[in-house]
Coordinates of C-alpha atoms and ligand atoms in Angstrom, one line a residue:
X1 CA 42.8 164.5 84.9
X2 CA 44.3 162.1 87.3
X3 CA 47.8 160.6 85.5
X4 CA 48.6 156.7 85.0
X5 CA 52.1 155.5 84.7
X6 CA 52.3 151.9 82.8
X7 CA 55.6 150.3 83.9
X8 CA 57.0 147.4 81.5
X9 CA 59.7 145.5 81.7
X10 CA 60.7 144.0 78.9
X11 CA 63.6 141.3 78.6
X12 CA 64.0 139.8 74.6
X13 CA 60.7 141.0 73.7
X14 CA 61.4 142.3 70.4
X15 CA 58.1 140.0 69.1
X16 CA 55.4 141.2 71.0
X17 CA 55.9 144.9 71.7
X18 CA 54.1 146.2 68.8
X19 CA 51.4 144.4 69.9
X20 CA 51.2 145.2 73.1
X21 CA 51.5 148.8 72.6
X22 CA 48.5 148.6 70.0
X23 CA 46.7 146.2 72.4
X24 CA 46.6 148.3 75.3
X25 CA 46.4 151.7 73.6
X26 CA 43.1 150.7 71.9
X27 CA 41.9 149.6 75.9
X28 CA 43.1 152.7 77.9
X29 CA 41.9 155.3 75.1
X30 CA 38.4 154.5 76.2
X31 CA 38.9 155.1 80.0
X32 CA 37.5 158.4 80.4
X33 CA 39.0 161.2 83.0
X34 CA 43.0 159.5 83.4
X35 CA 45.7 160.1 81.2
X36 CA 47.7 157.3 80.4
X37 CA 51.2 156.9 79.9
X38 CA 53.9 154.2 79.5
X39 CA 57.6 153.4 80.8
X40 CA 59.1 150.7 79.1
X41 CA 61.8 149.1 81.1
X42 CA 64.4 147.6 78.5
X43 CA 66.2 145.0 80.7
X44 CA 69.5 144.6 79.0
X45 CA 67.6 142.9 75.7
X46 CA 69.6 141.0 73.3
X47 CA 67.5 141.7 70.7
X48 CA 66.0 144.6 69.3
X49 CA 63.8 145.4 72.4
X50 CA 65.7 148.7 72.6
X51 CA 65.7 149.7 69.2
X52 CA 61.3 149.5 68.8
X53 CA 61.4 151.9 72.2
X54 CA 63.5 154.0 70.9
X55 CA 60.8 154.2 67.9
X56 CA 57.5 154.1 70.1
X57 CA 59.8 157.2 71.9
X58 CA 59.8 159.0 68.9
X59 CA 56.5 157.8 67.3
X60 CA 54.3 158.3 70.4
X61 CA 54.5 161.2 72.9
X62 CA 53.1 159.1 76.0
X63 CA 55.7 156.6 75.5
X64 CA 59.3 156.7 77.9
X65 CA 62.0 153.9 78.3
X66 CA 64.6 153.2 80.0
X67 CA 67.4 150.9 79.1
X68 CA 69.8 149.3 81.1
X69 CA 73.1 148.2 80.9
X70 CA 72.7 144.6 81.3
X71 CA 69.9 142.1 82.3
X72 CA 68.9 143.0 85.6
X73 CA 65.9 140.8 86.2
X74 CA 62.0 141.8 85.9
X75 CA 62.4 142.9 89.8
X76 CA 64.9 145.5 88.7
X77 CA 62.6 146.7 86.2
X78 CA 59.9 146.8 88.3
X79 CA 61.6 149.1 90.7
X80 CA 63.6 151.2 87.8
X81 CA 59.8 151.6 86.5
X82 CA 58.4 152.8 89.8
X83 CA 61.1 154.7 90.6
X84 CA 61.3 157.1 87.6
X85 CA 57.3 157.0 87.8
X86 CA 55.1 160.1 89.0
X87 CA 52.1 159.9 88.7
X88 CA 49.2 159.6 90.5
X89 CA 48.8 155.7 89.8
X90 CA 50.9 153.0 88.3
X91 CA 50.5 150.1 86.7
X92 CA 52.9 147.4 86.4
X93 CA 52.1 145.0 83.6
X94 CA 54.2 142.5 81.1
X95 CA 55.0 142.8 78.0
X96 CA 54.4 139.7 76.5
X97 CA 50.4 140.4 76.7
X98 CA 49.9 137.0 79.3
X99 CA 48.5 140.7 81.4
X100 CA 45.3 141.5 79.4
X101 CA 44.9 145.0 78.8
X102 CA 41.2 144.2 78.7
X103 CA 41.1 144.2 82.9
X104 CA 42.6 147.7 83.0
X105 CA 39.3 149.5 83.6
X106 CA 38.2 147.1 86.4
X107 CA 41.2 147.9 87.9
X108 CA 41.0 151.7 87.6
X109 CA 37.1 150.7 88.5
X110 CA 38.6 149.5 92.0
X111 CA 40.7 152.1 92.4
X112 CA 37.7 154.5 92.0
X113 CA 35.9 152.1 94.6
X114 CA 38.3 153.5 96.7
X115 CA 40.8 150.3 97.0
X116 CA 44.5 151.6 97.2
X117 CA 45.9 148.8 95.0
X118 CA 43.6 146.0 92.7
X119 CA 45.5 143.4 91.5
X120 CA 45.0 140.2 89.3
X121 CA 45.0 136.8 90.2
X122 CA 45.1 134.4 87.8
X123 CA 42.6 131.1 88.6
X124 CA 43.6 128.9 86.1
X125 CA 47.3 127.2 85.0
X126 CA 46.4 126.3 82.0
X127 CA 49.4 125.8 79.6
X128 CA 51.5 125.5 82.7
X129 CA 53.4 122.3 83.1
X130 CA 51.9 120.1 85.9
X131 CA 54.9 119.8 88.0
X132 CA 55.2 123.3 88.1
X133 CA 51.9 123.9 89.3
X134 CA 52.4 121.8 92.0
X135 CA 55.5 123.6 92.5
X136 CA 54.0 126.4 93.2
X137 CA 51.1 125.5 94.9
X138 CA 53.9 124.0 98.0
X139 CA 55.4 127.4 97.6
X140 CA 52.3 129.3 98.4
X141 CA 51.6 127.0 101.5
X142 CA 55.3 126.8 102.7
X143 CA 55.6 130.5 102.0
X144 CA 52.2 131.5 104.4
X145 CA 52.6 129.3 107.3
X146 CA 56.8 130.4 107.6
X147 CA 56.0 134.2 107.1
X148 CA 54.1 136.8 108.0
X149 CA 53.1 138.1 104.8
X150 CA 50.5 136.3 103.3
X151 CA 50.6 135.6 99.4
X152 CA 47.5 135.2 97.9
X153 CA 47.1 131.8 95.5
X154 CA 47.9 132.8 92.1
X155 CA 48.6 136.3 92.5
X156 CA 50.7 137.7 89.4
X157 CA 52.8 141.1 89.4
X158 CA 50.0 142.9 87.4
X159 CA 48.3 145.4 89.7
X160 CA 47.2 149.4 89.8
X161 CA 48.6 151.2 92.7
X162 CA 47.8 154.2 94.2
X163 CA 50.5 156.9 94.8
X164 CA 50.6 156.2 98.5
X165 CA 50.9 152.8 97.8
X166 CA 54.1 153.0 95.4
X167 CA 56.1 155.1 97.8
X168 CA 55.6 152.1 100.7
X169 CA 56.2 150.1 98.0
X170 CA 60.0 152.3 97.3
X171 CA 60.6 152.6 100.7
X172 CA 61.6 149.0 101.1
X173 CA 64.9 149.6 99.7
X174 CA 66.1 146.1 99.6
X175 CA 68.5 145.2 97.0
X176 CA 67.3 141.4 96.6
X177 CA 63.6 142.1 95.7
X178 CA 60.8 140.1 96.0
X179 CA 57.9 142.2 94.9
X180 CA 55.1 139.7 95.4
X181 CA 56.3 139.3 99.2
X182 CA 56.6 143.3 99.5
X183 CA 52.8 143.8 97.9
X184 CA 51.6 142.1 100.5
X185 CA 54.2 143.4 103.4
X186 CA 53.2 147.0 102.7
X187 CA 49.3 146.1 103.4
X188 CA 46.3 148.6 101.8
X189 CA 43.4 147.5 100.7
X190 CA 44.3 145.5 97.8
X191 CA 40.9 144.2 95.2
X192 CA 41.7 141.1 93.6
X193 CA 40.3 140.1 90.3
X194 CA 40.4 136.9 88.6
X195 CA 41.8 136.2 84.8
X196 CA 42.3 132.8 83.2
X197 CA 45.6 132.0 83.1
X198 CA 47.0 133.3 78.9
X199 CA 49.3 131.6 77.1
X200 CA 52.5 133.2 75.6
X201 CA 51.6 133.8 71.7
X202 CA 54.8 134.7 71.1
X203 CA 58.5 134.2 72.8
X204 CA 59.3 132.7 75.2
X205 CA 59.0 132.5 79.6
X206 CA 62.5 133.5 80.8
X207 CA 61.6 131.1 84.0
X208 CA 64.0 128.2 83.8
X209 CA 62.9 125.5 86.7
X210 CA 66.2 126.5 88.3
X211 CA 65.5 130.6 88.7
X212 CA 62.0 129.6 89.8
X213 CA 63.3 127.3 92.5
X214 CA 65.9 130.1 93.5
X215 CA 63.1 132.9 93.7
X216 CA 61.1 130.2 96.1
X217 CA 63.8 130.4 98.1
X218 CA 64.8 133.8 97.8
X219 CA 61.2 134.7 98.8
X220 CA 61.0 132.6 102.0
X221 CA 64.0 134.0 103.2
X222 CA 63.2 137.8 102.3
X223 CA 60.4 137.6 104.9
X224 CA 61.1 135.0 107.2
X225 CA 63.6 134.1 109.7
X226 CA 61.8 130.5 110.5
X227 CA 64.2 128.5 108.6
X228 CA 66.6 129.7 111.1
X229 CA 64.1 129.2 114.3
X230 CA 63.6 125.3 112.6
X231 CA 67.9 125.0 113.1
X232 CA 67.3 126.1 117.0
X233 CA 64.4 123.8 117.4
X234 CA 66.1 121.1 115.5
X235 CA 69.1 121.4 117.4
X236 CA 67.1 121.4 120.6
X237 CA 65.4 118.8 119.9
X238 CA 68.5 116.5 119.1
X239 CA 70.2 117.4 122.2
X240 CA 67.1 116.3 124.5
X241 CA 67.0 112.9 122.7
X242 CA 71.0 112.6 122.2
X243 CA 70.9 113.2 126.7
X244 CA 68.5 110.8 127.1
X245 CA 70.3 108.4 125.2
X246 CA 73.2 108.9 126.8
X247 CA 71.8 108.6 130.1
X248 CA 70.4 105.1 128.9
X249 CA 73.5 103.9 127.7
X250 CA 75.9 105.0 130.9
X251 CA 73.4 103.0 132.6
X252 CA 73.5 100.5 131.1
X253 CA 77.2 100.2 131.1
X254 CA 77.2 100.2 134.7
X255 CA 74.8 97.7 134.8
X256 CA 75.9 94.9 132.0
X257 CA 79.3 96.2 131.9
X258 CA 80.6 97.2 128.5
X259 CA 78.8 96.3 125.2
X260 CA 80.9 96.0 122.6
X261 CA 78.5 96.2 119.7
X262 CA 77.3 99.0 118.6
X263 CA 78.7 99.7 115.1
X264 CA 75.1 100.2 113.6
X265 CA 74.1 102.6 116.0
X266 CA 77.2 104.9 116.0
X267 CA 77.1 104.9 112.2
X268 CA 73.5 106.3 112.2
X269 CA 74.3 108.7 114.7
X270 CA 77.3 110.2 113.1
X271 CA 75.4 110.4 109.2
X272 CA 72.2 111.5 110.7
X273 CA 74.3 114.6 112.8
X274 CA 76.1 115.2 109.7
X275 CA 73.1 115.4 107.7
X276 CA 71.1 118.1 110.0
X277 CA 74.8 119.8 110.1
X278 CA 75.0 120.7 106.7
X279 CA 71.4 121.5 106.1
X280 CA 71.7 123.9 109.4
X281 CA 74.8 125.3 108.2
X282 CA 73.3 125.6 104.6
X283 CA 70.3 127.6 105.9
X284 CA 72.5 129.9 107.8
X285 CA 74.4 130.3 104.6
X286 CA 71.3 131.7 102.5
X287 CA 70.8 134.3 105.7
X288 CA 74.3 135.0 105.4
X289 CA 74.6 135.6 101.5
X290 CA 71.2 137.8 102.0
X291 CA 72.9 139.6 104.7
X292 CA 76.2 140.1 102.8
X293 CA 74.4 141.2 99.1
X294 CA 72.9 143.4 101.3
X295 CA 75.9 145.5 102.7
X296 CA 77.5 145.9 99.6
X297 CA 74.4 148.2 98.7
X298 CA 74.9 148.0 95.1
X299 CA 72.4 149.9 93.2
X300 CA 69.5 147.8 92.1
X301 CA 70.0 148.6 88.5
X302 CA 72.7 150.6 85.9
X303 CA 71.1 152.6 83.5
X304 CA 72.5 153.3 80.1
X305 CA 69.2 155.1 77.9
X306 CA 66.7 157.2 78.6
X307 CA 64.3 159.1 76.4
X308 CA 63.3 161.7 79.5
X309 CA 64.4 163.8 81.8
X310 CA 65.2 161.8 85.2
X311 CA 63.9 162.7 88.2
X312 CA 64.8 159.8 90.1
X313 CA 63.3 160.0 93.8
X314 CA 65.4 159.6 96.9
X315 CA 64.4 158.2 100.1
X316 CA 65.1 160.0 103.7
X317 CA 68.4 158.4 103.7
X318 CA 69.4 159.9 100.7
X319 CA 69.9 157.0 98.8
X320 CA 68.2 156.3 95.2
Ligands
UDP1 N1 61.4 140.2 82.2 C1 62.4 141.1 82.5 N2 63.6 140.7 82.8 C2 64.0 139.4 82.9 C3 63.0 138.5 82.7 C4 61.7 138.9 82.3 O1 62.1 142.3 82.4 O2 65.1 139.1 83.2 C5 60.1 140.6 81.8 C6 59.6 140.0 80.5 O3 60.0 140.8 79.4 C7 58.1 140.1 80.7 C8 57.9 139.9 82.2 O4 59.2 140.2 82.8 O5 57.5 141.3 80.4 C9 57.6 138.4 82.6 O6 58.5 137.5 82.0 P1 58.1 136.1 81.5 O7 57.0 136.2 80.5 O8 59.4 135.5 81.0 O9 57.6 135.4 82.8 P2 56.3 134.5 83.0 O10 55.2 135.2 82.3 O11 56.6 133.2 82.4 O12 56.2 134.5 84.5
MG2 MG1 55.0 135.9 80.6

């Protein structure tokens, strides 16, 4: 009987658990030959997310949570989820049932095709406002041609993973996560399947316009250092032009003597410098707050609850 860990993070999601626990139950009790099992993640909920875990931990024996001390974000779930996880494959789904349980045995079907990870894509963004589609559709684009992982159109968090798979997946011990970006940096064989985009029955997305723009940004500069390569290039370029001009201008002092005109030209000079200064400086600035959330090496999450035994994994370094 080969084990299946089902990691959820839950944020506010008070509305949808029971639902989700029947919901997917009902699916994974007819998979025959795995035995499934569930971590709920309880991401500092201000609701009473906590307090229907701690009753599916004492109502249901395949049911674990862990609570944390404050909202961590869903990446810190993720990894809390994936870290406390041992079986021999995991599934990361939400809570809020936008993941149909339904596509859980195609996935352990691709997994039993022999792919190390299958994973759904979602084709459709229906109930998605427009300018946030096109959002992310400039995302995915910008994202491909700057790094060298490539994210795959539509591809949601909701995926089987193989053992193997999940320890590549832990040994990128970054503190600022961006799990879609290290999916696809880790490699395997990944299966994708499609699902129509599902609305949110109940609650509501935790995705302001303003965290979505920051995880864009977040992402790029997780796995790319071409931002930085554009400020060389930039600055490169300038500098030819601003010699050239130069060059023009001496000689044509020498020339016509001194022109004094000129007010129009210096003004554009100065703004337009001063513009590609502060953007350069500004890109160097995200590298630099990576860098520096980096070293402090704060743990990724705080726990506060737990319903089982931890054996939390450690890496070669001996970190958690
Ligand atoms: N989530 C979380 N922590 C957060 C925000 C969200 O654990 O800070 C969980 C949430 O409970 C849900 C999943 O992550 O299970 C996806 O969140 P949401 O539905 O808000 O995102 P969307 O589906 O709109 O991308
Ligand atoms: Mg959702």
């Amino acid at each position: 009987m080969k084990t299946v860990d089902i990691i959820v993070p839950c944020y506010n999601e008070e509305d949808v658990l029971h639902m989700f626990y029947e919901e997917t139950s009902k699916v994974v009790s007819q998979i025959q030959g795995y035995d499934f099992r569930y971590i709920f993640v309880d991401d500092g909920s201000r609701d009473k997310t906590f307090e229907i875990l701690e009753e599916f931990g004492r109502k249901y024996d395949d049911v674990k949570y862990i609570s944390f001390a404050k909202n961590f974000g869903k990446e810190a779930g993720m990894y809390a989820g994936l870290t406390y996880s041992d079986s021999d494959y995991v599934i990361i789904m939400d809570a809020d049932l936008q993941h149909p349980p339904i596509m859980i045995p195609d996935m352990v079907k691709g997994i039993e095709e022999g792919y190390d990870c299958c994973a759904a894509r979602r084709t459709t963004r229906k109930g998605e406002a427009r300018i946030r589609s096109a959002f992310s559709r400039t995302f995915y684009r910008l994202n491909n041609k700057m790094t060298d992982v490539d994210l795959v159109q539509g591809a949601v968090d909701y995926r089987i993973m193989s053992r193997q798979m999940v320890e590549a997946v832990l040994d990128l011990s970054e503190r600022q996560r961006f799990s879609k970006g290290i999916f696809a940096w880790v490699g395997f064989d990944t299966k994708w399947i499609p699902y129509e985009n599902v609305e949110r029955i109940v609650g509501t997305t935790k995705w302001s316009f303003r965290s979505l723009l920051k995880y864009a940004i977040d992402g790029i500069t997780a796995f790319s250092i071409a931002p930085l390569r554009m400020v060389t290039g930039m600055g490169f370029f300038i500098s030819v032009i601003a010699f050239v001009y130069i060059i023009i201008t001496l000689l044509n002092t020498f020339i016509s003597g001194i022109e004094v005109p000129g007010y129009v030209t210096t003004l554009s000079a100065v703004l337009f410098l001063g513009g590609i200064i502060e953007l350069s400086i500004g890109i160097l600035g995200e590298y630099i707050a990576h860098v520096y959330m980096e070293v402090k090496n704060r743990p990724i999450f705080i726990m506060k609850n737990t319903n089982f035994p931890l054996v939390k994994k450690t890496n070669d370094k001996g970190e958690s």
